[in-house]
Every structure is written in C-alpha cells, then in structure tokens.
mmCIF file of C-alpha atoms in Angstrom:
data_model
loop_
_atom_site.group_PDB
_atom_site.id
_atom_site.type_symbol
_atom_site.label_atom_id
_atom_site.label_comp_id
_atom_site.label_asym_id
_atom_site.label_seq_id
_atom_site.Cartn_x
_atom_site.Cartn_y
_atom_site.Cartn_z
ATOM 1 C CA MET A 905 -25.004 2.219 14.194
ATOM 2 C CA ARG A 906 -26.798 0.605 11.273
ATOM 3 C CA VAL A 907 -24.482 -1.028 8.763
ATOM 4 C CA GLU A 908 -24.884 -3.489 5.919
ATOM 5 C CA VAL A 909 -23.224 -6.894 5.718
ATOM 6 C CA THR A 910 -22.487 -7.002 1.994
ATOM 7 C CA ALA A 911 -20.448 -10.218 1.861
ATOM 8 C CA LEU A 912 -19.599 -13.239 4.002
ATOM 9 C CA LEU A 913 -16.806 -15.659 3.165
ATOM 10 C CA ALA A 914 -15.857 -19.038 4.596
ATOM 11 C CA ALA A 915 -13.058 -20.589 2.548
ATOM 12 C CA SER A 916 -11.834 -24.025 3.562
ATOM 13 C CA ARG A 917 -8.368 -23.557 2.078
ATOM 14 C CA HIS A 918 -5.807 -20.827 1.513
ATOM 15 C CA ALA A 919 -5.922 -19.554 -2.060
ATOM 16 C CA TYR A 920 -2.903 -17.257 -1.913
ATOM 17 C CA GLU A 921 0.084 -19.471 -1.169
ATOM 18 C CA GLY A 922 3.394 -19.712 -2.963
ATOM 19 C CA ARG A 923 4.227 -17.455 -5.875
ATOM 20 C CA PRO A 924 1.559 -15.201 -7.386
ATOM 21 C CA ALA A 925 2.875 -16.154 -10.831
ATOM 22 C CA ASP A 926 1.622 -19.704 -10.207
ATOM 23 C CA GLY A 927 -1.936 -18.493 -9.614
ATOM 24 C CA PRO A 928 -4.249 -19.051 -6.629
ATOM 25 C CA ARG A 929 -5.366 -22.447 -5.414
ATOM 26 C CA PRO A 930 -8.993 -23.074 -6.418
ATOM 27 C CA ASP A 931 -11.661 -23.249 -3.741
ATOM 28 C CA PRO A 932 -13.230 -26.722 -3.505
ATOM 29 C CA GLU A 933 -16.610 -25.041 -2.958
ATOM 30 C CA PRO A 934 -17.939 -21.491 -3.404
ATOM 31 C CA PRO A 935 -16.549 -19.410 -0.507
ATOM 32 C CA LEU A 936 -19.225 -16.687 -0.479
ATOM 33 C CA ARG A 937 -22.123 -17.452 1.880
ATOM 34 C CA HIS A 938 -25.528 -16.037 2.767
ATOM 35 C CA ALA A 939 -24.840 -16.768 6.438
ATOM 36 C CA VAL A 940 -21.946 -18.023 8.563
ATOM 37 C CA ARG A 941 -21.766 -19.542 12.015
ATOM 38 C CA VAL A 942 -19.256 -18.019 14.425
ATOM 39 C CA ARG A 943 -17.774 -19.892 17.382
ATOM 40 C CA ALA A 944 -16.151 -18.093 20.292
ATOM 41 C CA GLY A 945 -12.386 -18.508 20.359
ATOM 42 C CA HIS A 946 -12.572 -20.599 17.203
ATOM 43 C CA GLY A 947 -13.635 -18.533 14.190
ATOM 44 C CA ILE A 948 -16.087 -19.051 11.360
ATOM 45 C CA VAL A 949 -17.156 -22.664 10.970
ATOM 46 C CA GLY A 950 -15.658 -24.091 7.785
ATOM 47 C CA ASP A 951 -13.092 -21.330 7.311
ATOM 48 C CA ARG A 952 -9.374 -21.943 6.878
ATOM 49 C CA TYR A 953 -8.412 -19.951 9.989
ATOM 50 C CA ALA A 954 -10.959 -21.519 12.349
ATOM 51 C CA GLY A 955 -9.542 -23.447 15.279
ATOM 52 C CA ARG A 956 -5.903 -22.683 14.512
ATOM 53 C CA PRO A 957 -4.067 -21.575 17.679
ATOM 54 C CA ALA A 958 -1.673 -19.377 15.698
ATOM 55 C CA HIS A 959 -4.667 -17.424 14.369
ATOM 56 C CA ALA A 960 -6.724 -17.237 17.579
ATOM 57 C CA ARG A 961 -6.546 -13.428 17.635
ATOM 58 C CA ALA A 962 -7.026 -13.190 13.872
ATOM 59 C CA ALA A 963 -9.609 -15.879 13.174
ATOM 60 C CA VAL A 964 -12.136 -13.499 11.567
ATOM 61 C CA THR A 965 -11.200 -10.706 9.170
ATOM 62 C CA LEU A 966 -13.353 -7.664 8.414
ATOM 63 C CA LEU A 967 -13.187 -5.295 5.455
ATOM 64 C CA ALA A 968 -14.993 -2.059 4.646
ATOM 65 C CA ALA A 969 -16.991 -2.222 1.417
ATOM 66 C CA GLU A 970 -15.740 1.314 0.857
ATOM 67 C CA SER A 971 -12.239 -0.132 0.361
ATOM 68 C CA LEU A 972 -13.548 -1.990 -2.690
ATOM 69 C CA ASP A 973 -15.163 1.240 -3.905
ATOM 70 C CA HIS A 974 -11.781 2.953 -3.494
ATOM 71 C CA LEU A 975 -10.066 0.272 -5.569
ATOM 72 C CA ARG A 976 -12.528 0.753 -8.414
ATOM 73 C CA ALA A 977 -12.153 4.528 -8.215
ATOM 74 C CA VAL A 978 -8.357 4.298 -8.386
ATOM 75 C CA LEU A 979 -7.921 1.392 -10.803
ATOM 76 C CA GLY A 980 -11.135 1.484 -12.830
ATOM 77 C CA ASP A 981 -14.355 -0.504 -12.808
ATOM 78 C CA ALA A 982 -12.816 -3.309 -14.876
ATOM 79 C CA VAL A 983 -10.655 -4.592 -11.989
ATOM 80 C CA ASP A 984 -11.765 -7.657 -10.015
ATOM 81 C CA ALA A 985 -12.352 -5.721 -6.784
ATOM 82 C CA THR A 986 -14.636 -8.359 -5.272
ATOM 83 C CA PRO A 987 -14.984 -9.758 -1.748
ATOM 84 C CA ALA A 988 -13.879 -13.168 -3.040
ATOM 85 C CA ALA A 989 -10.640 -11.702 -4.387
ATOM 86 C CA MET A 990 -9.940 -9.931 -1.083
ATOM 87 C CA ARG A 991 -10.497 -13.126 0.974
ATOM 88 C CA ARG A 992 -11.857 -11.237 3.999
ATOM 89 C CA ASN A 993 -14.565 -13.011 6.000
ATOM 90 C CA VAL A 994 -16.980 -10.150 6.632
ATOM 91 C CA VAL A 995 -17.486 -7.070 4.443
ATOM 92 C CA LEU A 996 -19.396 -4.163 5.998
ATOM 93 C CA ARG A 997 -20.722 -0.982 4.431
ATOM 94 C CA GLY A 998 -21.097 2.080 6.617
ATOM 95 C CA ALA A 999 -18.737 0.883 9.360
ATOM 96 C CA PRO A 1000 -15.382 2.398 10.431
ATOM 97 C CA VAL A 1001 -13.683 -0.966 9.965
ATOM 98 C CA ASP A 1002 -10.065 0.186 9.734
ATOM 99 C CA ALA A 1003 -10.470 2.386 12.833
ATOM 100 C CA LEU A 1004 -11.279 -0.725 14.893
ATOM 101 C CA ALA A 1005 -7.687 -2.011 14.702
ATOM 102 C CA ALA A 1006 -5.210 -1.631 17.543
ATOM 103 C CA PRO A 1007 -3.181 1.557 16.999
ATOM 104 C CA GLY A 1008 0.542 0.793 16.948
ATOM 105 C CA ARG A 1009 2.490 -1.419 19.309
ATOM 106 C CA GLY A 1010 0.989 -1.980 22.737
ATOM 107 C CA GLY A 1011 -2.438 -0.656 21.812
ATOM 108 C CA THR A 1012 -5.673 -2.571 21.930
ATOM 109 C CA GLY A 1013 -8.291 -2.865 19.250
ATOM 110 C CA ALA A 1014 -11.950 -2.064 19.682
ATOM 111 C CA LEU A 1015 -14.413 -4.358 21.393
ATOM 112 C CA PHE A 1016 -17.569 -4.422 19.293
ATOM 113 C CA ALA A 1017 -20.732 -6.406 18.654
ATOM 114 C CA LEU A 1018 -22.389 -7.183 15.343
ATOM 115 C CA ASP A 1019 -26.038 -8.240 15.219
ATOM 116 C CA SER A 1020 -27.561 -9.179 11.860
ATOM 117 C CA GLY A 1021 -30.808 -10.482 13.321
ATOM 118 C CA ASP A 1022 -29.790 -13.570 15.294
ATOM 119 C CA GLY A 1023 -28.419 -11.782 18.349
ATOM 120 C CA PRO A 1024 -25.178 -9.888 18.978
ATOM 121 C CA VAL A 1025 -21.814 -11.507 18.371
ATOM 122 C CA ARG A 1026 -18.903 -9.782 20.098
ATOM 123 C CA PHE A 1027 -15.435 -9.463 18.648
ATOM 124 C CA ARG A 1028 -12.160 -8.025 19.876
ATOM 125 C CA ALA A 1029 -10.305 -6.311 17.050
ATOM 126 C CA HIS A 1030 -6.552 -6.754 17.026
ATOM 127 C CA ARG A 1031 -4.077 -5.736 14.338
ATOM 128 C CA ALA A 1032 -4.813 -4.311 10.939
ATOM 129 C CA ALA A 1033 -5.063 -6.822 8.089
ATOM 130 C CA ALA A 1034 -2.405 -5.561 5.711
ATOM 131 C CA PRO A 1035 -2.921 -6.385 2.025
ATOM 132 C CA CYS A 1036 -0.529 -8.825 0.384
ATOM 133 C CA ARG A 1037 1.249 -8.634 -2.961
ATOM 134 C CA TRP A 1038 -1.243 -11.117 -4.402
ATOM 135 C CA MET A 1039 -3.630 -8.169 -4.717
ATOM 136 C CA ASP A 1040 -1.675 -6.844 -7.707
ATOM 137 C CA THR A 1041 -2.055 -10.210 -9.438
ATOM 138 C CA GLU A 1042 -5.645 -11.053 -8.539
ATOM 139 C CA ILE A 1043 -7.277 -7.608 -8.565
ATOM 140 C CA GLY A 1044 -5.081 -5.430 -10.737
ATOM 141 C CA ASP A 1045 -1.715 -3.727 -10.869
ATOM 142 C CA GLY A 1046 -1.604 -1.067 -8.164
ATOM 143 C CA ALA A 1047 -4.153 -2.746 -5.885
ATOM 144 C CA TRP A 1048 -1.606 -3.518 -3.165
ATOM 145 C CA ALA A 1049 -0.577 0.133 -2.863
ATOM 146 C CA ALA A 1050 -4.174 1.370 -3.079
ATOM 147 C CA LEU A 1051 -5.205 -0.895 -0.186
ATOM 148 C CA ARG A 1052 -2.509 0.187 2.254
ATOM 149 C CA GLY A 1053 -4.315 1.436 5.341
ATOM 150 C CA ARG A 1054 -7.591 0.064 3.937
ATOM 151 C CA GLY A 1055 -7.035 -3.694 4.239
ATOM 152 C CA GLY A 1056 -9.395 -4.284 7.140
ATOM 153 C CA VAL A 1057 -8.826 -5.752 10.592
ATOM 154 C CA ARG A 1058 -8.166 -9.144 12.182
ATOM 155 C CA CYS A 1059 -10.527 -10.071 15.007
ATOM 156 C CA GLU A 1060 -11.041 -12.605 17.772
ATOM 157 C CA PRO A 1061 -14.641 -13.848 18.154
ATOM 158 C CA LEU A 1062 -15.875 -13.824 21.751
ATOM 159 C CA ASP A 1063 -19.374 -15.263 21.308
ATOM 160 C CA ASP A 1064 -21.074 -18.047 19.414
ATOM 161 C CA GLY A 1065 -23.609 -16.800 16.900
ATOM 162 C CA VAL A 1066 -24.729 -16.340 13.318
ATOM 163 C CA LEU A 1067 -24.024 -13.528 10.862
ATOM 164 C CA ARG A 1068 -26.198 -12.978 7.804
ATOM 165 C CA LEU A 1069 -26.145 -10.765 4.742
ATOM 166 C CA GLY A 1070 -28.161 -7.570 4.965
ATOM 167 C CA SER A 1071 -28.825 -4.882 7.528
ATOM 168 C CA ALA A 1072 -27.046 -5.201 10.873
ATOM 169 C CA GLU A 1073 -26.390 -3.262 14.050
ATOM 170 C CA LEU A 1074 -22.761 -2.493 14.922
ATOM 171 C CA THR A 1075 -22.154 -1.478 18.539
ATOM 172 C CA ILE A 1076 -18.746 -0.204 19.644
ATOM 173 C CA LEU A 1077 -18.428 -1.358 23.259
ATOM 174 C CA GLU A 1078 -14.855 -0.102 23.720
ATOM 175 C CA PRO A 1079 -13.025 2.020 21.144
ATOM 176 C CA ALA A 1080 -9.517 1.177 20.016
ATOM 177 C CA ALA A 1081 -6.951 2.691 22.373
ATOM 178 C CA ALA A 1082 -3.218 3.326 22.428
ATOM 179 C CA VAL A 1083 -2.998 1.802 25.933
ATOM 180 C CA PRO A 1084 -4.896 -1.415 26.716
ATOM 181 C CA PRO A 1085 -7.831 -0.900 29.137
ATOM 182 C CA ASP A 1086 -7.456 -2.614 32.519
ATOM 183 C CA ALA A 1087 -3.866 -3.598 31.727
ATOM 184 C CA GLY A 1088 -2.868 -6.726 33.593
ATOM 185 C CA HIS A 1089 -6.185 -8.534 33.205
ATOM 186 C CA GLY A 1090 -5.066 -10.642 30.251
ATOM 187 C CA PRO A 1091 -5.349 -10.291 26.472
ATOM 188 C CA SER A 1092 -9.102 -9.668 26.546
ATOM 189 C CA GLY A 1093 -8.694 -6.496 28.615
ATOM 190 C CA GLY A 1094 -10.633 -7.628 31.687
ATOM 191 C CA MET A 1095 -13.886 -8.316 29.849
ATOM 192 C CA SER A 1096 -16.768 -10.183 31.379
ATOM 193 C CA PRO A 1097 -17.396 -13.733 30.164
ATOM 194 C CA PRO A 1098 -18.982 -13.869 26.713
ATOM 195 C CA SER A 1099 -22.325 -15.101 28.033
ATOM 196 C CA ALA A 1100 -22.650 -12.111 30.402
ATOM 197 C CA ALA A 1101 -22.230 -9.333 27.852
ATOM 198 C CA THR A 1102 -25.010 -7.223 26.452
ATOM 199 C CA THR A 1103 -25.018 -4.413 23.927
#
C-alpha cells in the first residue's frame, strides 16, 4: 500500500527523563531528519536506542500521523502535537500502524517492509508503544489519555537501508497474530535471513 513518511527522527539523547515538572532535556542537535539510515539488529544510526541490547526489539518506533490529527481534534489545534514532541522515529500517514503490534501476551507483531525509494527495509513489529505521562506536559493536558491505543509500535529492524520523507510503499509480509507463526524457530518466527527476503 502507498503511504507517506511524514516525519523521521533520530535523537541522540533521551529528552523525557526524570520528573516532567523539571522539563525535557534539550536535544544537542535537531532530531528531525530528511532521511535516516537503518541498520539491521541495531536501529537508526545516531538515535538513542540504536545498539542497546535492552532495546533490540524496540529500536525503531513508528507512529500514525492520524494519531497527531486525533490529538488536535480532541485537544485543539493550539496543542504541540508534533512528531518531535512524540519522540517516535518514523511517522506514517495512511498506514495501520497500531494494528502492526503484537496482540496481547504470546502474540507476534507483523512482519513488514517499508520502501521510500532506496529499497525495502524489513521490520518485525513487537509491542505497542504506550504513551507516557510526559505527553500531558509536553503536548497538552489530556494528551496521555487521548493517545492510549494510538501510541504507535516498537519494531526490530531486520535489514540495512535508508528511509526518506515522502511517498513510500508499505508491504505487510505477515500480519500480527495471536499465536507466533512457526513457534519454536526463535524470536524472528522462522524468517529467512535478511538478505534473502523480497517484497
């Protein structure tokens, strides 16, 4: 399906740490990018989650642009409902982002590929990316509640590649399922090596 990559973010540090009352940590450089480089099993080059073993299955986060539209509809156009405030790596319009997440305990997220012109990059979706309480401070009161079920998804990159702003092709290779496919073949669900996959 054709989708639009509306925002890309690679932030070298965590902004939302500690108490919201103390305010976010400033980014040393602008986090929004025109293009990002993805590394298999690593994440987005230059991002705070890249290469961290604890975040291997959550190294890249996706958000639906429609979630930002929903925030503005609920809270008003004056709120700071921006990709930078949300801190998600990839924002897509026209994609069923939240449906990619693994449903409940024991389920598996979708296997999908995103191609923005430099070749397909595969990802395995894992758990939903729940919004944090910082949303009420940084976007507007009520944002946390409005984003429940709309916070996006945490993903594991399976290929090296480049993502760019603009039109892209999203291919669902395996839909999210309540029971992992090919159970017993490891966390990747018995997939072929990254270099062997095609869309």
